Coordinates of C-alpha atoms in Angstrom, one line a residue:
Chain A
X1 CA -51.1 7.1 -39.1
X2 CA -53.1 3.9 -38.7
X3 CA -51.6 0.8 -37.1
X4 CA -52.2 -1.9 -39.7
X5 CA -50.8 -4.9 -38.2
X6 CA -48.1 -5.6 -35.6
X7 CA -46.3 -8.8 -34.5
X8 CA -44.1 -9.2 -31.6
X9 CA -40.3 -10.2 -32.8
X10 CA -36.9 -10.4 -30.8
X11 CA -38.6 -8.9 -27.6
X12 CA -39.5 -5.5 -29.5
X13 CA -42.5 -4.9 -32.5
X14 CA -42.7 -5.4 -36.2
X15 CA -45.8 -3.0 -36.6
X16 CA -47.2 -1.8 -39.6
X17 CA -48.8 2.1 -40.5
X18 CA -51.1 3.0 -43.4
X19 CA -51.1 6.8 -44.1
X20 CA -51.4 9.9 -46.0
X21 CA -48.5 11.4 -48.3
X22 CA -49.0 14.9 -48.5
X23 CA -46.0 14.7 -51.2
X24 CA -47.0 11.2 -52.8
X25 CA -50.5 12.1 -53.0
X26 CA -51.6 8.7 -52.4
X27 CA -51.5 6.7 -49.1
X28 CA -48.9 4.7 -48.0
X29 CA -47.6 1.6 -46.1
X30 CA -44.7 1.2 -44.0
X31 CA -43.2 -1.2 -41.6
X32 CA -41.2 -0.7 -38.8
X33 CA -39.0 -2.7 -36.0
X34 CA -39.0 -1.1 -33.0
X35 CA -36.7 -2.7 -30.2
X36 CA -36.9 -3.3 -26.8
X37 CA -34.6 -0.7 -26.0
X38 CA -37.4 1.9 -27.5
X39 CA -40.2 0.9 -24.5
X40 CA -37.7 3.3 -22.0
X41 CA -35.7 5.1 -24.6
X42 CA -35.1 6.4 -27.7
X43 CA -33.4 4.9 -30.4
X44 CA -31.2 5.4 -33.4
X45 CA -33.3 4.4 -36.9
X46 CA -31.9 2.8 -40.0
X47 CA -33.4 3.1 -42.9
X48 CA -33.7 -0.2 -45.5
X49 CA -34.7 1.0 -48.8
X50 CA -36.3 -2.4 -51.0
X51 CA -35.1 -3.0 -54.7
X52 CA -37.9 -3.9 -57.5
X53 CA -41.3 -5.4 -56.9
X54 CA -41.1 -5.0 -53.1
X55 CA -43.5 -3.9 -50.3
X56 CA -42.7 -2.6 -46.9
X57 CA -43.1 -6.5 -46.3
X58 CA -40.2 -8.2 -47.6
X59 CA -37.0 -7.4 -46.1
X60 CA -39.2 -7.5 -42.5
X61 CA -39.9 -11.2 -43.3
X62 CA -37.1 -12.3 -45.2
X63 CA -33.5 -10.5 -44.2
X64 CA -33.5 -11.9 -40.8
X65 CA -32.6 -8.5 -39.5
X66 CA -34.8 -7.7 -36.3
X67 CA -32.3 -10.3 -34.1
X68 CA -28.9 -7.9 -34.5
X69 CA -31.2 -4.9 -34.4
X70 CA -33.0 -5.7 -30.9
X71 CA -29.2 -6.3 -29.8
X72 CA -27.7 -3.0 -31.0
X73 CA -30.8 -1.4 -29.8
X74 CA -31.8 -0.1 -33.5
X75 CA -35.3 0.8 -35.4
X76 CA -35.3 -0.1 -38.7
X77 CA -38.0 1.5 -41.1
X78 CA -38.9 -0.4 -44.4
X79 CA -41.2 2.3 -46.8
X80 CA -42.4 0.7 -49.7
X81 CA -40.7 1.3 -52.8
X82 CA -43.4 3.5 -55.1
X83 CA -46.7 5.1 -55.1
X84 CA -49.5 2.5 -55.2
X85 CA -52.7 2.9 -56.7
X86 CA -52.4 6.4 -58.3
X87 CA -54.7 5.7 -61.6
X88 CA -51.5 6.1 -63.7
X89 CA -51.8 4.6 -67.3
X90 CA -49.3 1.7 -67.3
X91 CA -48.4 1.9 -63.6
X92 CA -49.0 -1.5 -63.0
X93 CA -47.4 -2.6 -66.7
X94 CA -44.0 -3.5 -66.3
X95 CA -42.2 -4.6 -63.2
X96 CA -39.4 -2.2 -63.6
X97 CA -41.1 0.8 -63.7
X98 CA -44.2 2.8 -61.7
X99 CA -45.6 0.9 -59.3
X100 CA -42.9 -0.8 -57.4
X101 CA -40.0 0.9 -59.1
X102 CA -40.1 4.3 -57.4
X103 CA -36.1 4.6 -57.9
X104 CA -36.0 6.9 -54.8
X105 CA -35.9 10.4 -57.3
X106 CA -38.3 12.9 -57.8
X107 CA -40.1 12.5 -61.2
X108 CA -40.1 15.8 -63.1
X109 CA -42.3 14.0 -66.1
X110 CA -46.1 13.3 -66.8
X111 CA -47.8 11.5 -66.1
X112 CA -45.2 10.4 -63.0
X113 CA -44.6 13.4 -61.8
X114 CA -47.5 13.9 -59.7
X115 CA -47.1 11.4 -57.6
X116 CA -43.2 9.9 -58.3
X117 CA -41.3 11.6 -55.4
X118 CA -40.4 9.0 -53.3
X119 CA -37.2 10.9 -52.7
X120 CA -38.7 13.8 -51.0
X121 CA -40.7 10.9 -49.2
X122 CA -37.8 9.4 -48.3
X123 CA -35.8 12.5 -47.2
X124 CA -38.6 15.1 -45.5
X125 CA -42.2 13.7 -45.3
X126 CA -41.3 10.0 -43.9
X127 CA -38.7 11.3 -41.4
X128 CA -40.9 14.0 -40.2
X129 CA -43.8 11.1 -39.5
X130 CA -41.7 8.7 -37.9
X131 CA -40.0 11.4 -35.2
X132 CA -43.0 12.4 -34.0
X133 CA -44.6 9.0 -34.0
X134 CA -42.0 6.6 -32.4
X135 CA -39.1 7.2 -29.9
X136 CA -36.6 8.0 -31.9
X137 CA -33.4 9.8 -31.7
X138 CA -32.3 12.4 -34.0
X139 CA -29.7 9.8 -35.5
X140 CA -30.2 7.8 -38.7
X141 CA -27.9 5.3 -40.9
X142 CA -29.2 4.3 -44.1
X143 CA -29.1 1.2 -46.2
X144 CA -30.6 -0.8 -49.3
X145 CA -30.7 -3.5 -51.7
X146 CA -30.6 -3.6 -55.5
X147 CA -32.8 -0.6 -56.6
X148 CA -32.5 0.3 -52.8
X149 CA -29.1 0.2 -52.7
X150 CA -28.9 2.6 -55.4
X151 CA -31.5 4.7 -53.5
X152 CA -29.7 4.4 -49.8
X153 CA -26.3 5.4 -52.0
X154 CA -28.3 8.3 -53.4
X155 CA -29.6 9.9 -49.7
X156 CA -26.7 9.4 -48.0
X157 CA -24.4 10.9 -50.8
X158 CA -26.6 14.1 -51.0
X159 CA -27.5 14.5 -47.6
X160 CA -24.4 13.8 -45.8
X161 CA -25.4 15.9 -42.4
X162 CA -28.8 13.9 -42.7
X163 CA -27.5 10.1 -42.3
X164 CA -24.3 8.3 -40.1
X165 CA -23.6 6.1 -42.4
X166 CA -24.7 4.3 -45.2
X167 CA -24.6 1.1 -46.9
X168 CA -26.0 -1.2 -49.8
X169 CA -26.2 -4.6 -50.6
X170 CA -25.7 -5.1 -54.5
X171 CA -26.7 -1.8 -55.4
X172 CA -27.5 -0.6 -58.6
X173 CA -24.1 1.8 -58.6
X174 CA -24.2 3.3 -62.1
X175 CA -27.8 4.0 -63.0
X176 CA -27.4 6.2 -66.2
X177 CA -25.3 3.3 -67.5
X178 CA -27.5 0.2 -67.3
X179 CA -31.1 -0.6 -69.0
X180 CA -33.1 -0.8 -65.6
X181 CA -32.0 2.9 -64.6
X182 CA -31.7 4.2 -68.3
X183 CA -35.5 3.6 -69.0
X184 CA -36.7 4.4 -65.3
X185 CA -34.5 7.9 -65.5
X186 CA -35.7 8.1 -68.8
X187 CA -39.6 8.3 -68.1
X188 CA -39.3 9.9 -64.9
X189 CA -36.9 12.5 -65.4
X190 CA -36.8 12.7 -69.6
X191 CA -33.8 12.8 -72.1
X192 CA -31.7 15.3 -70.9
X193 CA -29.0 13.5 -69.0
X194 CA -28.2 16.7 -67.3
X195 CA -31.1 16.1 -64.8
X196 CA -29.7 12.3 -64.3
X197 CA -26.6 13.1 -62.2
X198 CA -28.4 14.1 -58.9
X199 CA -29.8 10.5 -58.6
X200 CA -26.3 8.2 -60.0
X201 CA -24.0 7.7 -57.2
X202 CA -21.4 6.9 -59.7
X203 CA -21.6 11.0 -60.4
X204 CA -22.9 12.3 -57.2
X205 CA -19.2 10.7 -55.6
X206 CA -17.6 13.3 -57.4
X207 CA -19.5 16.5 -56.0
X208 CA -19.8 15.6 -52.4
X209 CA -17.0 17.5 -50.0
X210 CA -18.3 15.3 -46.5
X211 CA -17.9 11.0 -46.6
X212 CA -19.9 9.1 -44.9
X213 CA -19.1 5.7 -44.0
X214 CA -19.9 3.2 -46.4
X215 CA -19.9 -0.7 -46.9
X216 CA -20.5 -2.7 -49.8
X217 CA -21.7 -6.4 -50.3
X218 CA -22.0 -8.3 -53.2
X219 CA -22.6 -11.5 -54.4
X220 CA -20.6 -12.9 -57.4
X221 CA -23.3 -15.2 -58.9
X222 CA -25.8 -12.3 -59.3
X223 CA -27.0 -12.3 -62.1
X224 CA -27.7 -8.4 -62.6
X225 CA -24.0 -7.8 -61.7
X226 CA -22.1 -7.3 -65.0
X227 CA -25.8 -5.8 -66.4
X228 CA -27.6 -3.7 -64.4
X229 CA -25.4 -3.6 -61.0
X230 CA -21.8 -2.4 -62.1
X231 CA -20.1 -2.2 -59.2
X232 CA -16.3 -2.5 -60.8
X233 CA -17.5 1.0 -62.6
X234 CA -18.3 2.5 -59.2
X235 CA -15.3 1.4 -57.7
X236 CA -13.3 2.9 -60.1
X237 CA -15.5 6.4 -59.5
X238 CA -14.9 5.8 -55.5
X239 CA -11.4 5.4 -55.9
X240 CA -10.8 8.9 -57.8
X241 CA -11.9 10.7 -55.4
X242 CA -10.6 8.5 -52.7
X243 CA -14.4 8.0 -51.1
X244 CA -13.3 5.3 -48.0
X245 CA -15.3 2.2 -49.0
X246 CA -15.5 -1.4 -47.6
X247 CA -16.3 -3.7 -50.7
X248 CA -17.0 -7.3 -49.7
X249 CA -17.4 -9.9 -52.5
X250 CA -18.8 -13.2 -51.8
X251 CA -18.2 -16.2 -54.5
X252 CA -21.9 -18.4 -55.0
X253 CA -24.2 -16.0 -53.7
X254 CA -26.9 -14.4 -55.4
X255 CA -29.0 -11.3 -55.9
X256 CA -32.2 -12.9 -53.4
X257 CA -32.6 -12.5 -50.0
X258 CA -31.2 -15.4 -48.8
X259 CA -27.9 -13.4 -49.7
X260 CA -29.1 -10.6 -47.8
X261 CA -29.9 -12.2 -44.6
X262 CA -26.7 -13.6 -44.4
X263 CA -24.5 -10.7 -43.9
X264 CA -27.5 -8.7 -42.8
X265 CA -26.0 -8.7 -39.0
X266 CA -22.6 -6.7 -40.3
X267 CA -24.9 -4.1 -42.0
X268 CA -26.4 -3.7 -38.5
X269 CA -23.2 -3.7 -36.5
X270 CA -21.3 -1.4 -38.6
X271 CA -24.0 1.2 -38.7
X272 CA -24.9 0.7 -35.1
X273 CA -20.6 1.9 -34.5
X274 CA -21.8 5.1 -35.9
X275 CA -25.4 5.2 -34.7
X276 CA -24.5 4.6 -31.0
X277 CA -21.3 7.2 -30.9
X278 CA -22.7 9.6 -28.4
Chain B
X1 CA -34.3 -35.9 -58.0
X2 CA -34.3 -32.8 -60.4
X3 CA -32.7 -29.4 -58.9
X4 CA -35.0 -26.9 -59.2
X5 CA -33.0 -24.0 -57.7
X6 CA -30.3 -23.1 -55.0
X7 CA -29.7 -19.8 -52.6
X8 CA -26.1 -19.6 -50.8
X9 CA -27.2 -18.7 -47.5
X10 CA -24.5 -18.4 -44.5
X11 CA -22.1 -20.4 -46.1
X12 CA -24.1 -23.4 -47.4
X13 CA -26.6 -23.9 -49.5
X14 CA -30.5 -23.8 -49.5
X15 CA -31.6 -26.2 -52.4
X16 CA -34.6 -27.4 -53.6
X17 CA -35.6 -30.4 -55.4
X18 CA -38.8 -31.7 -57.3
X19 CA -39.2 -35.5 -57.3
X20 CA -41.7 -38.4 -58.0
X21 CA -43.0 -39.9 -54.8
X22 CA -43.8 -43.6 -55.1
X23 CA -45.9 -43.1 -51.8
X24 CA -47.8 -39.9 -52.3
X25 CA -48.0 -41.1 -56.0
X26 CA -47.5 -37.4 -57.4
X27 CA -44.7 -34.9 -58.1
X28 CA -43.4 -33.6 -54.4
X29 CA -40.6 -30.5 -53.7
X30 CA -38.7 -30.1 -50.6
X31 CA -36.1 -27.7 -49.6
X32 CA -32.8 -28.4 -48.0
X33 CA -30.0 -26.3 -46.0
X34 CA -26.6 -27.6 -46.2
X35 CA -24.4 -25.8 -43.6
X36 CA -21.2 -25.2 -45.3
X37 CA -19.6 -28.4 -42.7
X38 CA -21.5 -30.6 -45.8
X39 CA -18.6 -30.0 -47.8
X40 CA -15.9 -32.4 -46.1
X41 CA -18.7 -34.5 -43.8
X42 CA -21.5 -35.8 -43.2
X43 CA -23.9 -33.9 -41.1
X44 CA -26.8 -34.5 -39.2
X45 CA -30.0 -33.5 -40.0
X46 CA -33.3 -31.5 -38.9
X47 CA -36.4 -32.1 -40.3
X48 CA -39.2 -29.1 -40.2
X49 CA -42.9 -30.3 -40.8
X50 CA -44.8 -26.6 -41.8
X51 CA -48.1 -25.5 -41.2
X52 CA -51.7 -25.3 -42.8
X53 CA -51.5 -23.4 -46.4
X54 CA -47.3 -23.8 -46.5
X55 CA -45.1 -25.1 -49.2
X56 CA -41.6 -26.2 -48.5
X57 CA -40.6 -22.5 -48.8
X58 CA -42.0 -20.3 -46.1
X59 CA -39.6 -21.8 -43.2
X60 CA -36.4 -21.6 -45.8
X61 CA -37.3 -17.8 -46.4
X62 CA -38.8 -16.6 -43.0
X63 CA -37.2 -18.1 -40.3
X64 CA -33.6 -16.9 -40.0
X65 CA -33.1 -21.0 -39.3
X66 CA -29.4 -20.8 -41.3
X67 CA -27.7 -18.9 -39.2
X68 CA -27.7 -21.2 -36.5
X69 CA -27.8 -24.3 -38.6
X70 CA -24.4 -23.4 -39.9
X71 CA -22.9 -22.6 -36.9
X72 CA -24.0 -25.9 -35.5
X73 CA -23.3 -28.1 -38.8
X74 CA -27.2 -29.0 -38.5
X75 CA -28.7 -29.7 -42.1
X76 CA -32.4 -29.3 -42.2
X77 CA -35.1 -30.1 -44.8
X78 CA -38.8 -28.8 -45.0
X79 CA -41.1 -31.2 -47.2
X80 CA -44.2 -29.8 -48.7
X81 CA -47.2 -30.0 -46.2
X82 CA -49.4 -32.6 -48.6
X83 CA -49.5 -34.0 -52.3
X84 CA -50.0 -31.1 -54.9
X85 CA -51.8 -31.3 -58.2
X86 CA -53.4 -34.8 -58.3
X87 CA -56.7 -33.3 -59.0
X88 CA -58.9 -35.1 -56.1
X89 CA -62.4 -33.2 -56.0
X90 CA -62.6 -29.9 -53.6
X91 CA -58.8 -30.9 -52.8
X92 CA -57.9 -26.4 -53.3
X93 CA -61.4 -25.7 -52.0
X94 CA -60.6 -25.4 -48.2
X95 CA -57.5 -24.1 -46.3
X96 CA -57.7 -26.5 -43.8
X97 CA -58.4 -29.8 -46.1
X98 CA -56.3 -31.4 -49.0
X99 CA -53.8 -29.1 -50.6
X100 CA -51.7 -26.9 -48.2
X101 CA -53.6 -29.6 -44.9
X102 CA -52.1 -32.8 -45.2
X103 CA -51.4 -33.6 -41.7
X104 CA -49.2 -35.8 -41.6
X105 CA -51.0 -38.3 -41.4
X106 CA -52.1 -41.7 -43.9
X107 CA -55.7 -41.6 -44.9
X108 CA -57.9 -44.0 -45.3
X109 CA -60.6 -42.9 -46.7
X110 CA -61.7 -41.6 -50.4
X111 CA -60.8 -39.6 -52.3
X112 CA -57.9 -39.1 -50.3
X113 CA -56.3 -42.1 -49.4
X114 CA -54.5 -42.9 -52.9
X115 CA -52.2 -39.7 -52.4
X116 CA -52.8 -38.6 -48.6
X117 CA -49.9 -40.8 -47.3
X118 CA -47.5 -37.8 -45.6
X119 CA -47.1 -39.9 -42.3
X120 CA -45.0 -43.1 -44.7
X121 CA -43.6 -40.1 -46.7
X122 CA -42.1 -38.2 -44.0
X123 CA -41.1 -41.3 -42.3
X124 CA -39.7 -43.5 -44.8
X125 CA -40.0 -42.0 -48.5
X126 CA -38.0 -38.9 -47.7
X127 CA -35.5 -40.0 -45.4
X128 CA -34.5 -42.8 -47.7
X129 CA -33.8 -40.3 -50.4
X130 CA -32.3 -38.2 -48.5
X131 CA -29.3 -40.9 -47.3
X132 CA -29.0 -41.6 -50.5
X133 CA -28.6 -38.1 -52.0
X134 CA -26.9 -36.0 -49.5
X135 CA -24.4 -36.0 -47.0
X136 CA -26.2 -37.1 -43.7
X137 CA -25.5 -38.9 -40.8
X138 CA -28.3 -41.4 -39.7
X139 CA -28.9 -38.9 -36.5
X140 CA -32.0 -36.9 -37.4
X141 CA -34.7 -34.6 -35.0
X142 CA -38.1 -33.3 -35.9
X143 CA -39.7 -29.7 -35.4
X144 CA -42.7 -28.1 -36.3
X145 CA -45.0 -25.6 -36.6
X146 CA -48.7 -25.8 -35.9
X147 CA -50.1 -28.4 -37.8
X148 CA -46.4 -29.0 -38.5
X149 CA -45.8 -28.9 -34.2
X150 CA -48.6 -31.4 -34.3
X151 CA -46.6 -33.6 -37.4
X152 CA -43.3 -33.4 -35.6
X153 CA -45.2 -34.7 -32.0
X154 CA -46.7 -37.5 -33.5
X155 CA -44.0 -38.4 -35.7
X156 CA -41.4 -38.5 -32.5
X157 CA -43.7 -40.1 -30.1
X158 CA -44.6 -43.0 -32.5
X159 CA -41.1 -43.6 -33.8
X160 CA -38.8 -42.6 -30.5
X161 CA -35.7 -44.9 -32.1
X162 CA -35.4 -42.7 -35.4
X163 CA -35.3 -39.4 -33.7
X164 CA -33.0 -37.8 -31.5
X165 CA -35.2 -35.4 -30.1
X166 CA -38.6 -33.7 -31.0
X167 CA -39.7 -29.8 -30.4
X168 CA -42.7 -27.7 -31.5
X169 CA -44.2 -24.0 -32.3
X170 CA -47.6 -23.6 -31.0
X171 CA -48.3 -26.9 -32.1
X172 CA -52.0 -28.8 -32.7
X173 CA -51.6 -30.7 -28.9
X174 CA -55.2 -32.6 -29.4
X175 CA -56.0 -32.4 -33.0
X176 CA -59.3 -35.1 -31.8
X177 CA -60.4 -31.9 -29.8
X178 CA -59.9 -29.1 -32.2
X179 CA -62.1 -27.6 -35.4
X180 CA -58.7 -28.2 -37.3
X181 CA -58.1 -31.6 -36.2
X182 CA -62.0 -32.9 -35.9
X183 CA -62.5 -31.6 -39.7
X184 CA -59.2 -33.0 -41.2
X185 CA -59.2 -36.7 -39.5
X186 CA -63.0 -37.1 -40.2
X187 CA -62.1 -37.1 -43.7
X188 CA -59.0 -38.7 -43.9
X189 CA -59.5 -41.8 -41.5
X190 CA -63.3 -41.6 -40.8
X191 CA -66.1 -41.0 -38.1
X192 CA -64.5 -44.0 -35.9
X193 CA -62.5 -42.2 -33.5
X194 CA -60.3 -45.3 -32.2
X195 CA -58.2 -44.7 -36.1
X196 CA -57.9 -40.9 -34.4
X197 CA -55.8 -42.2 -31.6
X198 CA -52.4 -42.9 -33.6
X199 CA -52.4 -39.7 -34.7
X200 CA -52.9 -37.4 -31.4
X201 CA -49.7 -36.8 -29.7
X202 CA -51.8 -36.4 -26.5
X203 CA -53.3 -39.8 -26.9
X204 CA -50.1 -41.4 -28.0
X205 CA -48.1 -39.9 -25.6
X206 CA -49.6 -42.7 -22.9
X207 CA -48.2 -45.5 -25.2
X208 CA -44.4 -44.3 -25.6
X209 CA -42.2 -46.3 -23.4
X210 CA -39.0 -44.5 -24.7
X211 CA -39.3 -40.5 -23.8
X212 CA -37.6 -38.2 -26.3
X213 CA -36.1 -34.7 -24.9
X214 CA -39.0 -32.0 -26.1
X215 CA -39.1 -28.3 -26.7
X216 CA -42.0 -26.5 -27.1
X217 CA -42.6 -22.7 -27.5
X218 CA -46.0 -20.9 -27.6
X219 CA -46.7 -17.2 -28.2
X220 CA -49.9 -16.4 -25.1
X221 CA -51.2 -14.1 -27.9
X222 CA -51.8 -16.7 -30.3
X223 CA -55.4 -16.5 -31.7
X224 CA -55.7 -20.1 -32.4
X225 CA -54.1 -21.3 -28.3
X226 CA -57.6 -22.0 -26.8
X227 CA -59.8 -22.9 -30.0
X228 CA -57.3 -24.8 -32.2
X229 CA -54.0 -25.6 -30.2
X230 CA -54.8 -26.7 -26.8
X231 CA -51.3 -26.5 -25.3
X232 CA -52.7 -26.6 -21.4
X233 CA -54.7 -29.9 -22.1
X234 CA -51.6 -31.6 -23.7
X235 CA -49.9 -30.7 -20.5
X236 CA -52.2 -32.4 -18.3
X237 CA -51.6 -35.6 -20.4
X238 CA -48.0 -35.1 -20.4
X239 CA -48.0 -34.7 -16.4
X240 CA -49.8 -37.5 -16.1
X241 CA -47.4 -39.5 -17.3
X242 CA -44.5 -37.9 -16.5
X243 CA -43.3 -37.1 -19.5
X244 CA -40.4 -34.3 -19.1
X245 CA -40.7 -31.4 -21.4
X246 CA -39.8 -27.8 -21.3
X247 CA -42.6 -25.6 -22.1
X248 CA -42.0 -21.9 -22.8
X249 CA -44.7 -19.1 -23.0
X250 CA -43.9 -15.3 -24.1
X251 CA -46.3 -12.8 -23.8
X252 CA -47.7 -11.1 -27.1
X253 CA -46.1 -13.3 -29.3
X254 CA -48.6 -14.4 -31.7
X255 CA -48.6 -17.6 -34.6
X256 CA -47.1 -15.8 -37.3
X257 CA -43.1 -16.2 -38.6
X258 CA -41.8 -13.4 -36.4
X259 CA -42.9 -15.8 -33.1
X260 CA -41.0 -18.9 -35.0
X261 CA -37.7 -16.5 -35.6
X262 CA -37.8 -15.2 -32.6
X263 CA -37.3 -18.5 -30.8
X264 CA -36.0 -20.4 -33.6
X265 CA -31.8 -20.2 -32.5
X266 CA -32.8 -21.9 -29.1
X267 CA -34.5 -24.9 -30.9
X268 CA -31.9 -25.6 -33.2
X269 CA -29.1 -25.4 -30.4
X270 CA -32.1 -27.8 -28.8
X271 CA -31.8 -30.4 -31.4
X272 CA -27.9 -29.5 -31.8
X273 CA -27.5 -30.9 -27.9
X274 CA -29.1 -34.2 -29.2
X275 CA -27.9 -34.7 -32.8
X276 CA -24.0 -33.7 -32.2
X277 CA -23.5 -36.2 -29.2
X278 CA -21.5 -38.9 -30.8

């Protein structure tokens, strides 16, 4: 790991690490908030999955986040959200798919596969790093936005002994069901929806016996809601199976970050319930 | 005024709006948070000058300022940090001259002095439209950051009776000393350093009868403190005169957006002391 930049925030350290993915096959760039509680202890870690076209870079600048965390006493890792720089024809082509559209799965398809498995990044390779690199306690939460939402909804639903809780901000809930994840499941993973239900929350509710906690927000003027997001559908899936959820609408707000940051401080206290439990 | 887009962000609204300036004589944007206490009042109002190579929308998105600005019922606006687009030779060539370097200042001297008039514009042009176009009371402050902390000094020494009070990030203390400061004013006013004076906060602060209440905060591992800022001069001049201010230092903190977020809550309760006094 090579420290790439790092920027004293809230009394702990935004840094930044540039290194090799044994799975990706590329290298990589994350960011990660360490706070002052992690100079003479260790510390729970949240994970923040980014939605389309982000870096590691975004939500660390924009959500506003590192203030609750350096209360609570929480880390918070940002990956990036795809590969980068892999020599893949059309990687860079469209912004919903390859390079910044990683979709947190495990591509099974050429020319993707190769490289496309950010969710064995996410899961194995990333949390492996970041344990023996930073003071960290075996506890994690895990949360998202958008395509990240979808992917924090993913992890946590399949890896229920992994995470303490999870939750998304306007998540993309059905992926199978709406054009952004049809076409990225599509090319990554091929036709056969068979191989789609591991990575849609909306099916993966139904086959998980442990629930984590969740929580939900959601802004009413986003645009991608009715779309791409389709949250009512999810709800409906949730409530079948009787999955404990708090869903929080909000009237006016959007899909951007300026969303985010503004209920970004009850994403980090209700995780931090669960994180700090001893 | 033509909205151009709006964000709701903690209960209010970020908005920003493109307009013609009859001062700057070209098309200007600024940025605006209402708290959500602009619904059913008036409101009072913080303005935030950026730094070199900003546009209106770096302090909107990066510095967690809406938080505290709603809690507080503080609006605050961030103008554009010089005239965009009216094709002056070299104006893009330099990071630190014409586009992206205005400072604040009104130039004399060609090519710049038809457009490069962002002391009358911050002073008069913008505040005008803003009374007329928002809900305001007539109590404003000024903040800054870097050449913005240098904008907000000079803007609250030399007009002590339309400010309530005055604070700065790592701001340009004695632009007549610095590379920054030397470069930009012997190109906008000339070689004849007596036209310097008016705009140096540590020059003007001898002629200031009235003494607003002043803020600032400086990160001690900020590259540009000794070259560029000159914080420990500017103290000697504001000593000498007595001029109260509370100056606060924090190790590591450098001159990026995590310093300014850091610190940013304690500024606007700062103003808040100042503006909400009736």
């Amino acid at each position: 790991m090579e420290l790439i930049a790092q920027y004293r925030s809230f009394g702990g350290w935004v840094k930044r690490y540039r290194h090799w993915s044994e799975i990706l096959k590329c290298s990589m760039v994350f960011g990660i908030y360490l706070p002052p509680q992690a100079e003479h202890s260790n510390v729970p870690l949240l994970y923040w999955l980014s939605g389309l076209t982000c870096t590691d870079e975004n939500f660390m600048q924009k959500a506003g986040a590192q203030r609750a965390a350096s209360e609570h006493g929480i880390a918070i890792v940002c990956p990036d959200t795809s590969p980068r720089g892999c020599d893949l024809p059309d990687e860079d082509k469209d912004y919903d798919l390859g390079t910044g559209a990683g979709f947190y799965l495990n591509a099974t398809q050429m020319p993707w596969a190769e490289h496309y498995k950010m969710y064995d990044y996410i899961k194995d390779e990333l949390p492996r790093l970041l344990m023996e690199g930073f003071p960290l306690q075996d506890k994690s939460s895990i949360s998202g936005h958008s395509m990240g939402g979808h992917g924090a909804l993913v992890l946590g639903l399949s890896n229920p002994d992994q995470f303490e809780s999870m939750s998304a901000f306007a998540p993309i809930c059905c992926p199978s069901q709406c054009p952004w994840g049809i076409k990225a499941f599509s090319q990554y993973l091929g036709d056969d929806r068979n191989n789609w239900k591991k990575y849609d929350a909306s099916t993966l509710i139904e086959l998980t016996d442990k629930k984590l906690p969740l929580l939900i927000d959601q802004g009413m003027d986003d645009e991608f809601l009715t779309k791409q997001l389709k949250l009512d559908e999810f709800m409906e899936r949730l409530k079948a199976v009787n999955y404990p959820v708090q869903v929080d609408r909000h009237d006016g707000y959007d899909h951007s970050y300026f969303f985010i940051a503004s209920f970004i401080d009850k994403h980090i206290s209700f995780h931090a319930k669960y994180l700090k439990t001893v």
